[in-house]
Amino acid sequence: MKIYIDGKYYEEGKAKISVFDHGLLYGDGIFEGIRAYNGRVFKLREHIDRLFCSAKAILLTIPMEHAEVMQTVVATCRRNKIRDGYIRLVVTRGVGTLGLNPNTCKRPSIIVIAGKIQLYPPEYYQRGLEIITVPTVRNLHSALNPAIKSLNYLNNILAKIEANNGGCEEAVMLNSEGFVAECTGDNLFILKGDQLITPPLTAGALYGITRGVVIEMGKAAGMSVAESNLTRYDLFNADECFLTGTGAELIPVVKIDGRVIGSGNPGPVTKSLVQKYHALTKISGEPIYGP
Ligand code: PXG
């Protein structure tokens, strides 16, 4: 694997950053997780848009134009002969002193890793996931806004550990008011009647790219789609539930905190959205090897 760091490609064992990089010392930086399907980078523009929004929120100037970041991601995929894969794009604050002041950092570093994706086992998609609500609540907007895809993922990691300790792969994270925010690395949707509902960004959800695609697919299929506050009660009494994320795509949820959701099997609407999503990933995206 060849890894891109600040204009050069390095072999895996030689791809290194300084221990004085504030990305490591303080989690001061941002990232994106992106996928390639069938020789195209899916929703690349949207991921880079979100990267620039995260950068703006933390006052980090990415030392590259938007178009050039897109080209760098595509070039790294090409260099690694990727047709289907996972891309991790990271921008760190850069090398500075041991103090936390970001002004001591000379220049942000841009890293692109293009490799294989680790997928959930197929059984999870066929049977559906069991998830649980965990004690760790989602970060407050007024503290560290959950819309920022920062390198500081401890909030999510703690929730993930709590889910794992409870024998589950994913966790429902509530916000400080007790409304559903999202999962540790996925957004959450329910189906109630003919309405698709997902928590609003103000509830503490990341502006998920897959979430956005699913909202559009639902509307295009003539469904009513709402971004409204959900409680655990709403989840328990949903007809269907599924999670969305670049890595997981759409994954059905069949049990939450011991309550069976709907029929206890992946529902028909979830299945149809999964098919639509797969179809879209096959035909759209930024071409890696030319049109
Ligand atoms: N919420 C959070 C907190 C995320 O980090 C999503 C939702 C889904 O967003 P997208 O844009 O992917 O539809 C994410 C992103 C992993 C991993 O290795 C997953 C994410 C981020 C970092 C790592 O599973 N998902």
Coordinates of N, CA, C and O in Angstrom, one line a residue, residues 29-164:
G29 N -7.5 17.7 14.9 CA -7.5 17.5 13.4 C -8.9 17.0 13.0 O -9.8 16.9 13.9
I30 N -9.0 16.6 11.8 CA -10.3 16.2 11.2 C -10.1 15.0 10.3 O -9.0 14.8 9.8
F31 N -11.2 14.3 10.0 CA -11.0 13.2 9.0 C -12.3 12.9 8.3 O -13.4 13.5 8.6
E32 N -12.2 12.1 7.3 CA -13.3 11.6 6.5 C -13.1 10.1 6.2 O -11.9 9.7 6.0
G33 N -14.1 9.3 6.2 CA -14.1 7.9 5.8 C -14.9 7.8 4.5 O -16.1 8.1 4.6
I34 N -14.3 7.4 3.5 CA -14.9 7.4 2.1 C -14.8 6.0 1.5 O -13.9 5.3 1.8
R35 N -15.7 5.7 0.6 CA -15.6 4.4 -0.1 C -15.6 4.5 -1.6 O -16.1 5.5 -2.2
A36 N -14.9 3.6 -2.2 CA -14.9 3.4 -3.6 C -15.6 2.2 -4.0 O -15.5 1.1 -3.3
Y37 N -16.4 2.3 -5.0 CA -17.1 1.1 -5.6 C -16.9 1.1 -7.1 O -17.0 2.1 -7.7
N38 N -16.6 -0.1 -7.6 CA -16.6 -0.3 -9.0 C -15.8 0.8 -9.8 O -16.2 1.3 -10.8
G39 N -14.6 1.2 -9.2 CA -13.7 2.1 -9.9 C -14.1 3.6 -9.7 O -13.6 4.4 -10.5
R40 N -15.0 3.9 -8.8 CA -15.4 5.3 -8.6 C -15.5 5.6 -7.1 O -15.9 4.7 -6.3
V41 N -15.2 6.8 -6.8 CA -15.2 7.3 -5.4 C -16.6 7.8 -5.1 O -17.0 8.8 -5.7
F42 N -17.3 7.1 -4.2 CA -18.7 7.5 -4.0 C -18.9 8.8 -3.2 O -18.3 8.9 -2.1
K43 N -19.7 9.7 -3.7 CA -20.0 10.9 -3.0 C -18.8 11.7 -2.5 O -18.7 12.3 -1.4
L44 N -17.7 11.7 -3.4 CA -16.5 12.3 -3.0 C -16.7 13.8 -2.7 O -16.2 14.3 -1.7
R45 N -17.4 14.5 -3.6 CA -17.6 15.9 -3.4 C -18.2 16.2 -2.0 O -17.8 17.1 -1.3
E46 N -19.2 15.4 -1.7 CA -19.9 15.7 -0.4 C -19.0 15.4 0.8 O -19.0 16.2 1.8
H47 N -18.1 14.4 0.7 CA -17.2 14.2 1.8 C -16.2 15.3 1.9 O -15.8 15.7 3.0
I48 N -15.7 15.8 0.8 CA -14.7 16.9 0.8 C -15.4 18.2 1.3 O -14.8 19.0 2.1
D49 N -16.7 18.4 0.9 CA -17.4 19.6 1.5 C -17.5 19.5 3.0 O -17.2 20.5 3.7
R50 N -17.8 18.3 3.5 CA -17.9 18.1 5.0 C -16.6 18.3 5.6 O -16.5 18.9 6.7
L51 N -15.5 17.9 5.0 CA -14.1 18.1 5.5 C -13.8 19.6 5.7 O -13.3 20.0 6.7
F52 N -14.2 20.4 4.6 CA -13.9 21.8 4.7 C -14.8 22.5 5.8 O -14.4 23.4 6.4
C53 N -16.0 21.9 6.0 CA -16.9 22.5 7.0 C -16.3 22.2 8.4 O -16.3 23.0 9.3
S54 N -15.8 21.0 8.6 CA -15.2 20.6 9.9 C -14.0 21.5 10.1 O -13.7 22.0 11.2
A55 N -13.2 21.7 9.0 CA -12.0 22.5 9.1 C -12.3 24.0 9.6 O -11.7 24.5 10.5
K56 N -13.4 24.5 9.0 CA -13.8 25.9 9.3 C -14.2 25.9 10.8 O -13.8 26.9 11.4
A57 N -14.9 24.9 11.2 CA -15.4 25.0 12.6 C -14.2 24.9 13.6 O -14.4 25.5 14.7
I58 N -13.1 24.3 13.3 CA -12.0 24.3 14.2 C -10.9 25.3 13.8 O -9.8 25.1 14.3
L59 N -11.2 26.2 13.0 CA -10.2 27.2 12.5 C -8.9 26.6 12.0 O -7.8 27.0 12.4
L60 N -9.1 25.6 11.1 CA -7.9 24.9 10.5 C -8.0 25.2 9.0 O -9.0 25.0 8.4
T61 N -6.9 25.8 8.5 CA -6.8 26.1 7.1 C -6.2 24.9 6.4 O -5.0 24.7 6.6
I62 N -7.0 24.2 5.6 CA -6.5 23.1 4.8 C -5.5 23.7 3.7 O -6.0 24.5 3.0
P63 N -4.3 23.2 3.7 CA -3.3 23.8 2.8 C -3.5 23.3 1.3 O -2.5 23.0 0.7
M64 N -4.7 23.3 0.9 CA -5.0 22.8 -0.5 C -6.4 23.2 -0.8 O -7.3 23.3 0.1
E65 N -6.7 23.5 -2.1 CA -8.0 23.8 -2.5 C -8.9 22.6 -2.6 O -8.4 21.5 -2.6
H66 N -10.2 22.8 -2.5 CA -11.2 21.7 -2.5 C -10.9 20.8 -3.7 O -10.9 19.5 -3.5
A67 N -10.8 21.3 -4.9 CA -10.6 20.5 -6.1 C -9.3 19.6 -6.0 O -9.3 18.5 -6.4
E68 N -8.3 20.2 -5.4 CA -7.0 19.5 -5.3 C -7.1 18.4 -4.3 O -6.5 17.3 -4.5
V69 N -7.9 18.6 -3.2 CA -8.1 17.5 -2.3 C -8.8 16.3 -2.9 O -8.5 15.2 -2.8
M70 N -9.9 16.7 -3.7 CA -10.6 15.6 -4.5 C -9.6 14.9 -5.4 O -9.6 13.6 -5.4
Q71 N -8.8 15.6 -6.1 CA -7.8 15.0 -7.1 C -6.8 14.1 -6.3 O -6.5 13.0 -6.8
T72 N -6.4 14.5 -5.1 CA -5.4 13.8 -4.3 C -6.0 12.4 -3.9 O -5.4 11.4 -3.9
V73 N -7.3 12.5 -3.5 CA -8.0 11.2 -3.1 C -8.1 10.3 -4.3 O -7.7 9.1 -4.1
V74 N -8.5 10.8 -5.4 CA -8.6 9.9 -6.6 C -7.2 9.4 -7.0 O -7.1 8.2 -7.3
A75 N -6.2 10.3 -7.0 CA -4.8 9.9 -7.4 C -4.3 8.8 -6.4 O -3.6 7.8 -6.9
T76 N -4.6 8.9 -5.1 CA -4.1 7.9 -4.2 C -4.8 6.5 -4.4 O -4.2 5.5 -4.3
C77 N -6.1 6.6 -4.8 CA -6.8 5.3 -5.2 C -6.2 4.7 -6.4 O -5.9 3.5 -6.5
R78 N -5.9 5.5 -7.4 CA -5.3 5.1 -8.7 C -3.9 4.4 -8.4 O -3.6 3.3 -8.8
R79 N -3.1 5.1 -7.6 CA -1.8 4.6 -7.2 C -1.9 3.3 -6.6 O -1.0 2.5 -6.7
N80 N -2.9 3.0 -5.8 CA -3.1 1.8 -5.1 C -4.0 0.8 -5.8 O -4.4 -0.3 -5.3
K81 N -4.3 1.1 -7.1 CA -5.1 0.2 -8.0 C -6.4 -0.2 -7.3 O -6.9 -1.3 -7.4
I82 N -7.0 0.8 -6.6 CA -8.3 0.5 -5.9 C -9.5 0.5 -6.9 O -9.6 1.5 -7.7
R83 N -10.3 -0.5 -6.9 CA -11.6 -0.4 -7.6 C -12.7 -0.4 -6.5 O -13.7 0.4 -6.6
D84 N -12.6 -1.2 -5.5 CA -13.5 -1.2 -4.3 C -12.6 -1.1 -3.1 O -11.7 -1.9 -2.9
G85 N -12.9 -0.1 -2.3 CA -12.1 0.1 -1.1 C -12.6 1.1 -0.1 O -13.6 1.7 -0.3
Y86 N -11.7 1.4 0.9 CA -12.1 2.4 1.9 C -10.9 3.4 1.9 O -9.8 3.0 1.9
I87 N -11.3 4.6 2.0 CA -10.3 5.7 2.0 C -10.4 6.5 3.3 O -11.5 6.9 3.7
R88 N -9.3 6.7 4.0 CA -9.3 7.5 5.2 C -8.5 8.7 4.9 O -7.3 8.7 4.5
L89 N -9.2 9.9 4.9 CA -8.5 11.1 4.7 C -8.4 11.8 6.0 O -9.4 12.0 6.7
V90 N -7.2 12.3 6.4 CA -7.0 12.9 7.7 C -6.2 14.2 7.5 O -5.3 14.3 6.7
V91 N -6.7 15.2 8.1 CA -5.9 16.5 8.2 C -5.6 16.8 9.6 O -6.5 17.0 10.4
T92 N -4.3 16.8 10.0 CA -4.0 17.1 11.4 C -3.5 18.6 11.5 O -3.2 19.2 10.5
R93 N -3.5 19.1 12.7 CA -3.1 20.5 12.9 C -1.6 20.6 12.5 O -1.2 21.7 12.2
G94 N -0.9 19.5 12.6 CA 0.6 19.6 12.2 C 1.5 19.6 13.5 O 1.0 19.5 14.6
V95 N 2.8 19.7 13.2 CA 3.8 19.7 14.2 C 3.9 21.0 15.0 O 3.9 22.0 14.4
G96 N 3.8 20.9 16.3 CA 3.9 22.1 17.1 C 4.7 21.8 18.4 O 5.4 20.7 18.5
T97 N 4.6 22.7 19.4 CA 5.3 22.4 20.6 C 4.4 21.5 21.5 O 3.3 21.2 21.1
L98 N 4.8 21.2 22.7 CA 4.0 20.4 23.6 C 2.8 21.1 24.2 O 1.9 20.5 24.7
G99 N 2.8 22.4 24.1 CA 1.7 23.2 24.6 C 0.5 23.0 23.6 O 0.7 22.7 22.5
L100 N -0.7 23.2 24.1 CA -1.9 22.9 23.2 C -2.2 24.0 22.2 O -3.0 23.8 21.4
N101 N -1.5 25.1 22.3 CA -1.8 26.2 21.4 C -1.5 25.8 20.0 O -0.4 25.6 19.6
P102 N -2.6 25.8 19.2 CA -2.4 25.4 17.8 C -1.6 26.4 16.9 O -1.1 26.1 15.8
N103 N -1.4 27.6 17.4 CA -0.6 28.6 16.7 C 0.9 28.2 16.6 O 1.6 28.8 15.8
T104 N 1.3 27.3 17.4 CA 2.7 26.8 17.3 C 2.9 25.8 16.2 O 4.0 25.4 15.9
C105 N 1.7 25.4 15.6 CA 1.8 24.4 14.6 C 2.0 25.1 13.2 O 1.2 25.9 12.8
K106 N 3.1 24.7 12.5 CA 3.5 25.4 11.3 C 2.5 25.2 10.2 O 2.1 26.1 9.5
R107 N 2.2 23.9 9.9 CA 1.4 23.6 8.7 C 0.7 22.3 9.0 O 1.2 21.3 9.4
P108 N -0.6 22.3 8.6 CA -1.4 21.1 8.8 C -0.9 20.0 7.8 O -0.4 20.3 6.8
S109 N -1.0 18.8 8.2 CA -0.6 17.6 7.4 C -1.9 17.0 6.8 O -2.9 16.8 7.4
I110 N -1.7 16.6 5.5 CA -2.8 15.9 4.8 C -2.4 14.4 4.5 O -1.3 14.2 4.0
I111 N -3.2 13.5 5.0 CA -2.9 12.1 4.9 C -4.0 11.4 4.1 O -5.2 11.6 4.5
V112 N -3.7 10.5 3.1 CA -4.7 9.7 2.5 C -4.3 8.3 2.5 O -3.2 7.9 2.0
I113 N -5.1 7.4 3.1 CA -4.9 6.0 3.1 C -6.0 5.4 2.3 O -7.2 5.6 2.6
A114 N -5.6 4.6 1.3 CA -6.6 3.9 0.4 C -6.4 2.5 0.5 O -5.4 2.0 0.0
G115 N -7.3 1.8 1.2 CA -7.1 0.3 1.4 C -8.3 -0.5 1.3 O -9.3 0.0 0.7
K116 N -8.3 -1.6 2.0 CA -9.5 -2.5 2.0 C -10.4 -2.1 3.1 O -10.0 -1.6 4.1
I117 N -11.7 -2.4 2.9 CA -12.7 -2.1 3.9 C -12.9 -3.4 4.7 O -13.0 -4.5 4.2
Q118 N -13.1 -3.2 6.0 CA -13.5 -4.3 6.9 C -15.0 -4.2 7.1 O -15.5 -3.3 7.7
L119 N -15.6 -5.2 6.6 CA -17.1 -5.2 6.6 C -17.7 -6.0 7.7 O -17.0 -6.9 8.3
Y120 N -18.9 -5.6 8.1 CA -19.6 -6.4 9.1 C -19.9 -7.8 8.4 O -20.1 -7.8 7.2
P121 N -20.0 -8.9 9.2 CA -20.3 -10.2 8.6 C -21.7 -10.2 7.9 O -22.6 -9.4 8.4
P122 N -21.8 -10.9 6.8 CA -23.1 -10.9 6.0 C -24.3 -11.3 6.9 O -25.4 -10.8 6.6
E123 N -24.1 -12.1 7.9 CA -25.3 -12.5 8.8 C -26.0 -11.3 9.4 O -27.2 -11.3 9.6
Y124 N -25.2 -10.2 9.7 CA -25.8 -9.1 10.3 C -26.8 -8.4 9.4 O -27.8 -7.8 9.8
Y125 N -26.4 -8.4 8.1 CA -27.3 -7.8 7.1 C -28.6 -8.7 6.9 O -29.6 -8.2 6.7
Q126 N -28.3 -10.0 6.9 CA -29.5 -10.9 6.7 C -30.4 -10.9 7.9 O -31.6 -10.9 7.7
R127 N -29.8 -11.1 9.0 CA -30.7 -11.2 10.3 C -31.0 -9.9 10.9 O -32.0 -9.8 11.6
G128 N -30.1 -8.9 10.8 CA -30.3 -7.7 11.5 C -29.5 -7.6 12.8 O -29.2 -8.6 13.3
L129 N -29.2 -6.4 13.2 CA -28.4 -6.2 14.4 C -29.2 -6.1 15.6 O -30.4 -5.6 15.6
E130 N -28.7 -6.4 16.8 CA -29.2 -6.1 18.1 C -28.3 -5.0 18.7 O -27.1 -5.1 18.7
I131 N -28.9 -3.9 19.1 CA -28.2 -2.8 19.6 C -28.7 -2.4 21.0 O -29.8 -2.8 21.4
I132 N -27.9 -1.6 21.7 CA -28.4 -1.2 23.1 C -28.1 0.3 23.3 O -27.1 0.9 22.7
T133 N -28.8 0.9 24.1 CA -28.6 2.3 24.5 C -27.5 2.3 25.6 O -27.4 1.4 26.5
V134 N -26.5 3.2 25.5 CA -25.4 3.2 26.4 C -25.4 4.4 27.3 O -26.1 5.4 26.9
P135 N -24.7 4.4 28.4 CA -24.7 5.5 29.4 C -24.0 6.8 28.9 O -24.4 7.9 29.2
T136 N -23.0 6.6 28.0 CA -22.3 7.8 27.5 C -23.1 8.6 26.6 O -23.6 8.0 25.5
V137 N -23.5 9.8 26.9 CA -24.3 10.6 26.0 C -23.4 11.3 24.9 O -22.2 11.5 25.1
R138 N -24.0 11.7 23.8 CA -23.3 12.4 22.7 C -22.8 13.7 23.2 O -23.5 14.4 24.0
N139 N -21.7 14.1 22.7 CA -21.1 15.4 23.0 C -22.1 16.5 22.9 O -22.9 16.5 22.0
L140 N -22.0 17.5 23.8 CA -22.9 18.7 23.7 C -22.5 19.6 22.5 O -21.3 19.8 22.3
H141 N -23.4 20.2 21.9 CA -23.1 21.2 20.8 C -22.2 22.3 21.3 O -21.4 22.8 20.7
S142 N -22.6 22.7 22.6 CA -21.9 23.8 23.2 C -20.5 23.5 23.7 O -19.8 24.4 24.1
A143 N -20.2 22.2 23.7 CA -18.8 21.8 24.1 C -18.0 21.4 22.9 O -17.2 22.2 22.4
L144 N -18.2 20.2 22.3 CA -17.6 19.8 21.1 C -18.7 19.4 20.1 O -19.3 18.3 20.3
N145 N -19.0 20.2 19.1 CA -20.1 20.0 18.3 C -20.0 18.6 17.5 O -19.0 18.4 16.9
P146 N -21.0 17.7 17.7 CA -20.9 16.4 17.0 C -20.9 16.5 15.5 O -20.6 15.5 14.9
A147 N -21.2 17.7 15.0 CA -21.2 17.8 13.5 C -19.7 17.9 13.0 O -19.5 17.6 11.8
I148 N -18.8 18.2 13.9 CA -17.4 18.2 13.5 C -16.8 16.8 13.5 O -16.9 16.1 14.5
K149 N -16.3 16.4 12.3 CA -15.7 15.1 12.3 C -14.3 15.2 12.7 O -13.4 15.2 11.8
S150 N -14.1 15.3 14.0 CA -12.7 15.6 14.5 C -12.0 14.3 14.8 O -12.6 13.3 14.9
L151 N -10.7 14.4 15.0 CA -9.9 13.3 15.4 C -10.1 12.9 16.9 O -9.6 12.0 17.4
N152 N -11.0 13.7 17.6 CA -11.3 13.4 19.0 C -12.5 12.6 19.1 O -13.6 13.1 19.2
Y153 N -12.4 11.3 18.9 CA -13.5 10.3 18.9 C -13.8 9.6 20.1 O -14.5 8.6 20.1
L154 N -13.2 10.1 21.3 CA -13.4 9.3 22.5 C -14.8 9.2 22.9 O -15.2 8.2 23.5
N155 N -15.6 10.2 22.6 CA -17.0 10.1 23.0 C -17.7 8.9 22.4 O -18.3 8.1 23.0
N156 N -17.4 8.7 21.1 CA -17.9 7.5 20.3 C -17.2 6.2 20.8 O -17.9 5.2 20.9
I157 N -15.9 6.3 21.0 CA -15.2 5.1 21.4 C -15.7 4.5 22.8 O -15.9 3.3 22.9
L158 N -16.0 5.5 23.7 CA -16.5 5.0 25.0 C -17.8 4.3 24.8 O -18.1 3.3 25.4
A159 N -18.7 4.9 24.0 CA -20.0 4.3 23.7 C -19.8 3.0 23.1 O -20.6 2.0 23.4
K160 N -18.9 2.9 22.2 CA -18.6 1.6 21.5 C -18.2 0.5 22.5 O -18.6 -0.6 22.4
I161 N -17.3 0.9 23.4 CA -16.8 -0.1 24.4 C -18.0 -0.5 25.3 O -18.2 -1.7 25.6
E162 N -18.9 0.4 25.6 CA -20.1 0.1 26.4 C -21.0 -0.9 25.6 O -21.6 -1.8 26.2
A163 N -21.1 -0.6 24.3 CA -22.0 -1.5 23.5 C -21.3 -2.9 23.5 O -22.0 -3.9 23.7
N164 N -20.0 -3.0 23.2 CA -19.3 -4.3 23.2 C -19.4 -5.0 24.5 O -19.6 -6.2 24.5

